[in-house]
Coordinates of C-alpha atoms in Angstrom, one line a residue:
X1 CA 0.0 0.0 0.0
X2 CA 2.9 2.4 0.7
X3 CA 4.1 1.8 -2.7
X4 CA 1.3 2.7 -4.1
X5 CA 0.8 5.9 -2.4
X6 CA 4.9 6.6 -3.0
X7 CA 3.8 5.7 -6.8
X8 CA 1.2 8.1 -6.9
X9 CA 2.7 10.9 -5.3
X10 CA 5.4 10.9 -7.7
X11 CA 3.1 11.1 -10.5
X12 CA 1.3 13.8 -8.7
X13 CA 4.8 16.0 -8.4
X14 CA 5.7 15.5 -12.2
X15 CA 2.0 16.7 -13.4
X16 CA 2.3 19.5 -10.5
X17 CA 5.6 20.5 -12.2
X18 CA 4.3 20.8 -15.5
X19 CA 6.4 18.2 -16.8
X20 CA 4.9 15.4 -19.2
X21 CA 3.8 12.0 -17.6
X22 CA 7.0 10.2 -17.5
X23 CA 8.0 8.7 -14.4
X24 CA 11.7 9.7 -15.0
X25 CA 12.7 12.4 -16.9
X26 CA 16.4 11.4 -17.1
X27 CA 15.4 8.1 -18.3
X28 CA 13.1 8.6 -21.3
X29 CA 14.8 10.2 -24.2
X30 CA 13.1 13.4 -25.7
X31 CA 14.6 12.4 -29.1
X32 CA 14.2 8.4 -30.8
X33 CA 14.9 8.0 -34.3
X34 CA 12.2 6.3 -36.5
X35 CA 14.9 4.5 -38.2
X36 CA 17.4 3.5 -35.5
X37 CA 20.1 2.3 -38.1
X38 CA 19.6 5.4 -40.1
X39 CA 20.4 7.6 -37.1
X40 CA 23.5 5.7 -36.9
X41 CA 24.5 5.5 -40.3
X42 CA 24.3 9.3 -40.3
X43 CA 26.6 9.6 -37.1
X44 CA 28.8 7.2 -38.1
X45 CA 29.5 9.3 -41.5
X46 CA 29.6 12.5 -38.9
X47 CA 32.4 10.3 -37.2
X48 CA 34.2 9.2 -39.3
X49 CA 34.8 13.2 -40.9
X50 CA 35.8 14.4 -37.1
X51 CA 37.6 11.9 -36.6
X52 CA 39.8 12.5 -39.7
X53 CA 39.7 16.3 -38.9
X54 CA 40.6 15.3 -35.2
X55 CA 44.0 12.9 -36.4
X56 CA 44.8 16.2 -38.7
X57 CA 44.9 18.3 -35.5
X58 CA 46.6 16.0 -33.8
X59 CA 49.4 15.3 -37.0
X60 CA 49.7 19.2 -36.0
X61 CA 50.6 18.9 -32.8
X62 CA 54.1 18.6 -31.4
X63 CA 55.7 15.3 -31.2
X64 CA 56.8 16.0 -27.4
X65 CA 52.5 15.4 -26.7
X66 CA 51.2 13.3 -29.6
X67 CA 54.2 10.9 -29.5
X68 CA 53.3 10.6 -33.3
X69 CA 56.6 9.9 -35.6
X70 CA 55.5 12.2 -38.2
X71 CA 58.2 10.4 -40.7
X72 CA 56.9 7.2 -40.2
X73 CA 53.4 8.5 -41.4
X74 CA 54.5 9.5 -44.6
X75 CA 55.3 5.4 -45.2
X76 CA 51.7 4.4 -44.6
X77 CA 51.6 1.1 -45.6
X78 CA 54.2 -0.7 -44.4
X79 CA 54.4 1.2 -41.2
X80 CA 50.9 0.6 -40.6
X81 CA 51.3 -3.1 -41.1
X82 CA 54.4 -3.2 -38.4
X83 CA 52.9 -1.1 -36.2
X84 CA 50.1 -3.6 -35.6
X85 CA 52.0 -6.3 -35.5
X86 CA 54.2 -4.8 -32.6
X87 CA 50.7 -4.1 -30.5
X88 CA 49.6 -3.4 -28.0
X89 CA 51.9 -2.0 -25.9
X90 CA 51.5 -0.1 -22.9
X91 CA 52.2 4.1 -24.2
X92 CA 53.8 6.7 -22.8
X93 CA 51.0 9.6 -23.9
X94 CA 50.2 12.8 -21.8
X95 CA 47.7 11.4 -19.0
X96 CA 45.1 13.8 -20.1
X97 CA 45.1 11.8 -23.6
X98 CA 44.8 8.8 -22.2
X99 CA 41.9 9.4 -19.3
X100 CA 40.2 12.1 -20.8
X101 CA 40.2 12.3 -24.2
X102 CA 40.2 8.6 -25.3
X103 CA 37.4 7.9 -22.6
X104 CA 35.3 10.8 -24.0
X105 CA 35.5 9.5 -27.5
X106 CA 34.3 6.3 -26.2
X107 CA 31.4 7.9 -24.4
X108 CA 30.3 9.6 -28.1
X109 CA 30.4 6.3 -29.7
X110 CA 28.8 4.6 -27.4
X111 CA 26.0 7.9 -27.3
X112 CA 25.6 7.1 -31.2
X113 CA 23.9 3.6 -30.8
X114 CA 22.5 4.6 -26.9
X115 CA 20.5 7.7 -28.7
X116 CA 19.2 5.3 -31.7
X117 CA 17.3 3.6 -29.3
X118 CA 19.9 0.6 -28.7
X119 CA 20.1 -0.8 -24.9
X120 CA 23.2 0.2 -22.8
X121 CA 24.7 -3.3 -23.9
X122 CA 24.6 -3.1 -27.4
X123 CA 25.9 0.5 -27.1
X124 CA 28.8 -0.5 -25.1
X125 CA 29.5 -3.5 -27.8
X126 CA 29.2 -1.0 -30.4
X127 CA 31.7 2.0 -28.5
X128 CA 34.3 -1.3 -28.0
X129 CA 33.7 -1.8 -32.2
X130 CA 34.7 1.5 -32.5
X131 CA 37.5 2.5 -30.4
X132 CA 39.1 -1.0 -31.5
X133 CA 39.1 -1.1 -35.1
X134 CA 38.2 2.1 -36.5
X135 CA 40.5 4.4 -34.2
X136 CA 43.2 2.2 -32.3
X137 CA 43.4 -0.3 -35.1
X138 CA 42.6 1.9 -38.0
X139 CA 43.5 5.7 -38.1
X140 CA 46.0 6.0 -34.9
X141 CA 47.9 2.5 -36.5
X142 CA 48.6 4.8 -38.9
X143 CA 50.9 7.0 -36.4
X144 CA 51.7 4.8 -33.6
X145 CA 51.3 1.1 -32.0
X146 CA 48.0 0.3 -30.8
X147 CA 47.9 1.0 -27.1
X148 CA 46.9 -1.5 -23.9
X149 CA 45.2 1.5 -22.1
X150 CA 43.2 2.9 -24.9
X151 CA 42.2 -0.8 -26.0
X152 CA 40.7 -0.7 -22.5
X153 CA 39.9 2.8 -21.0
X154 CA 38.3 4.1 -24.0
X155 CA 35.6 1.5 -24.3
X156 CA 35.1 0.7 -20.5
X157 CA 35.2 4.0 -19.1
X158 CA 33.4 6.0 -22.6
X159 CA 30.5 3.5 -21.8
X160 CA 30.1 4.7 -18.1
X161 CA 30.8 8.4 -19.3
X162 CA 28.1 8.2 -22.1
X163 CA 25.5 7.0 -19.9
X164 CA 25.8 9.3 -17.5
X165 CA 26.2 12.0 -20.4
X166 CA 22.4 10.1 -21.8
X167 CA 21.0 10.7 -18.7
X168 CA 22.1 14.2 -18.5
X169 CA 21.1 14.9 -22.3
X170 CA 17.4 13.3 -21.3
X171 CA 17.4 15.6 -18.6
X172 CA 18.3 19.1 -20.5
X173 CA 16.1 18.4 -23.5
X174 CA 12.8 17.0 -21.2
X175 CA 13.7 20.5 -19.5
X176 CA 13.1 22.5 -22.8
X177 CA 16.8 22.4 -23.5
X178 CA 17.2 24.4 -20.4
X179 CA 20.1 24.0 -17.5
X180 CA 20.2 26.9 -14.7
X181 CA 17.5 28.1 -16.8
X182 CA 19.2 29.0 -19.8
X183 CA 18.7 27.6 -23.0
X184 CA 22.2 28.5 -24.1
X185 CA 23.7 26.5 -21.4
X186 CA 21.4 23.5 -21.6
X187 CA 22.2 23.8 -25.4
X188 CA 26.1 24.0 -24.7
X189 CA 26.2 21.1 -22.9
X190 CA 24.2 19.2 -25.2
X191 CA 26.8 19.7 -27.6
X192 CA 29.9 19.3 -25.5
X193 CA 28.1 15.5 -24.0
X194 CA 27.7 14.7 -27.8
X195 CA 28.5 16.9 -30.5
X196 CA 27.5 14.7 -33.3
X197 CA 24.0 14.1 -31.8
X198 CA 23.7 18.0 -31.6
X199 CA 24.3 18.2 -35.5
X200 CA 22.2 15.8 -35.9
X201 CA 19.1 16.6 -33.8
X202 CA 19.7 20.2 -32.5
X203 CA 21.1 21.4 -35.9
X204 CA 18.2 19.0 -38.0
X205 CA 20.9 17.1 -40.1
X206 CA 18.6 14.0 -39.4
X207 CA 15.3 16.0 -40.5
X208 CA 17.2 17.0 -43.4
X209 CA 18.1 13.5 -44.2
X210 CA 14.4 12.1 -43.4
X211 CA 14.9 10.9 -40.2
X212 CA 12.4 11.9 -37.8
X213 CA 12.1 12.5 -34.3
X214 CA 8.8 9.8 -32.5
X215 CA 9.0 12.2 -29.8
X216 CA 7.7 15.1 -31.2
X217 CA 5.2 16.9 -30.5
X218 CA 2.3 16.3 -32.7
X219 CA -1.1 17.6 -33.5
X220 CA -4.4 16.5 -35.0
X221 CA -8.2 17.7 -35.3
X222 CA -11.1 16.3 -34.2
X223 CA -15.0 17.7 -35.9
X224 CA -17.1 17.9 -33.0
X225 CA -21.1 18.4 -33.5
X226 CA -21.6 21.7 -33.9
X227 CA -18.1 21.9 -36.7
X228 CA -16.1 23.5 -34.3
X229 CA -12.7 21.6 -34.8
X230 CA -10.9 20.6 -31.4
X231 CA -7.0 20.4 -31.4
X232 CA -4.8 17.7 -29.5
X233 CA -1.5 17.7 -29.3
X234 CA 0.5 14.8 -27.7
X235 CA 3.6 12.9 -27.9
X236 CA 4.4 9.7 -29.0

């Protein structure tokens, strides 16, 4: 019986608020693709261009923090091929590459998949595809050895990052995109938790594409008796 009344005085506090009747905000996305594989198929194409602009910037940076042999990358082929055979190895890279950077990459891969509509599981699977083959084993092979700790952190702590950053995005965007009550905060931080779901949601790179959004709002009309038309507007 206390559960019950627990039950319903939640319910009671989130119409009170003027929030729609979900039981947890933070839980239930505001944004899910009608075509899960299309969302990703877009993002995937997103990540793939940062992540050739992002090895550019780091080709650009000094040797001293990448630990990049810039002459070895002009040899591509063959020093891609002995560089993967020497892996992995435990690096030497700046700390903040290795338990910020790699782990937030791995949190916006596994966001890609999470933000489709995939369960936490497959997301994680899919951040581990990711990190693995397309960066550590396929554009950083190109520069240096594939690393122990980015084999690991980047898909094991990305995954734990990128729910707590799905969470959070649920959060600003049931909130009107607000946080402190600004919508140019909420929408900062949307993009900073996951850029390429900002382009594609935020910016309307999926509505572009024909990918829309089941959580819309949307509206119909009902005749009534005496032809005055009644409007309702609800969410999927």
């Amino acid at each position: 019986m206390k559960k019950i009344v627990l039950f319903l005085l939640v319910i009671t506090f989130a119409m009170s608020e003027n929030l729609s009747p979900v039981f947890d905000p933070r839980r239930t996305p505001a944004y899910l693709p009608d075509s899960r594989w299309g969302y990703v198929g877009t993002s995937a194409a997103l990540t793939i261009a940062g992540s050739l602009a992002g090895a550019g910037i780091l080709f650009l940076m000094p040797e001293s923090v990448t630990k990049w042999d810039k002459e070895d990358i002009e040899n591509l082929g063959s020093n891609y091929l002995k560089k993967v055979r020497r892996g992995p190895v435990v690096d030497k890279d700046e700390w903040w590459l290795n338990w910020i950077t790699h782990p937030y990459w791995g949190a916006v891969y596994y966001l890609q998949t999470r933000r489709a509509g995939f369960n936490w599981g497959f997301s994680t699977f899919y951040s581990f595809l990711c990190s693995t083959f397309f960066w550590e084993y396929g554009i950083e092979a190109f520069a240096e050895t594939p690393s122990w700790q980015d084999l690991v952190v980047t898909p094991a702590l990305g995954s734990l990052f990128g729910e707590l950053f799905y969470l959070g995005i649920n959060y600003i965007q049931n909130n009107n995109s607000e946080l402190f009550g600004s919508r140019f905060v909420g929408g900062l931080f949307l993009f900073l938790m996951d850029p390429i779901g900002f382009v594609i949601q935020d910016l309307k790179l999926g509505q572009a594409l024909g990918i829309k959004n089941t959580r819309e709002f949307q509206s119909f009309y009902v005749p009534k008796k005496d032809g005055i038309l009644f409007v309702t507007t609800y969410r999927w």
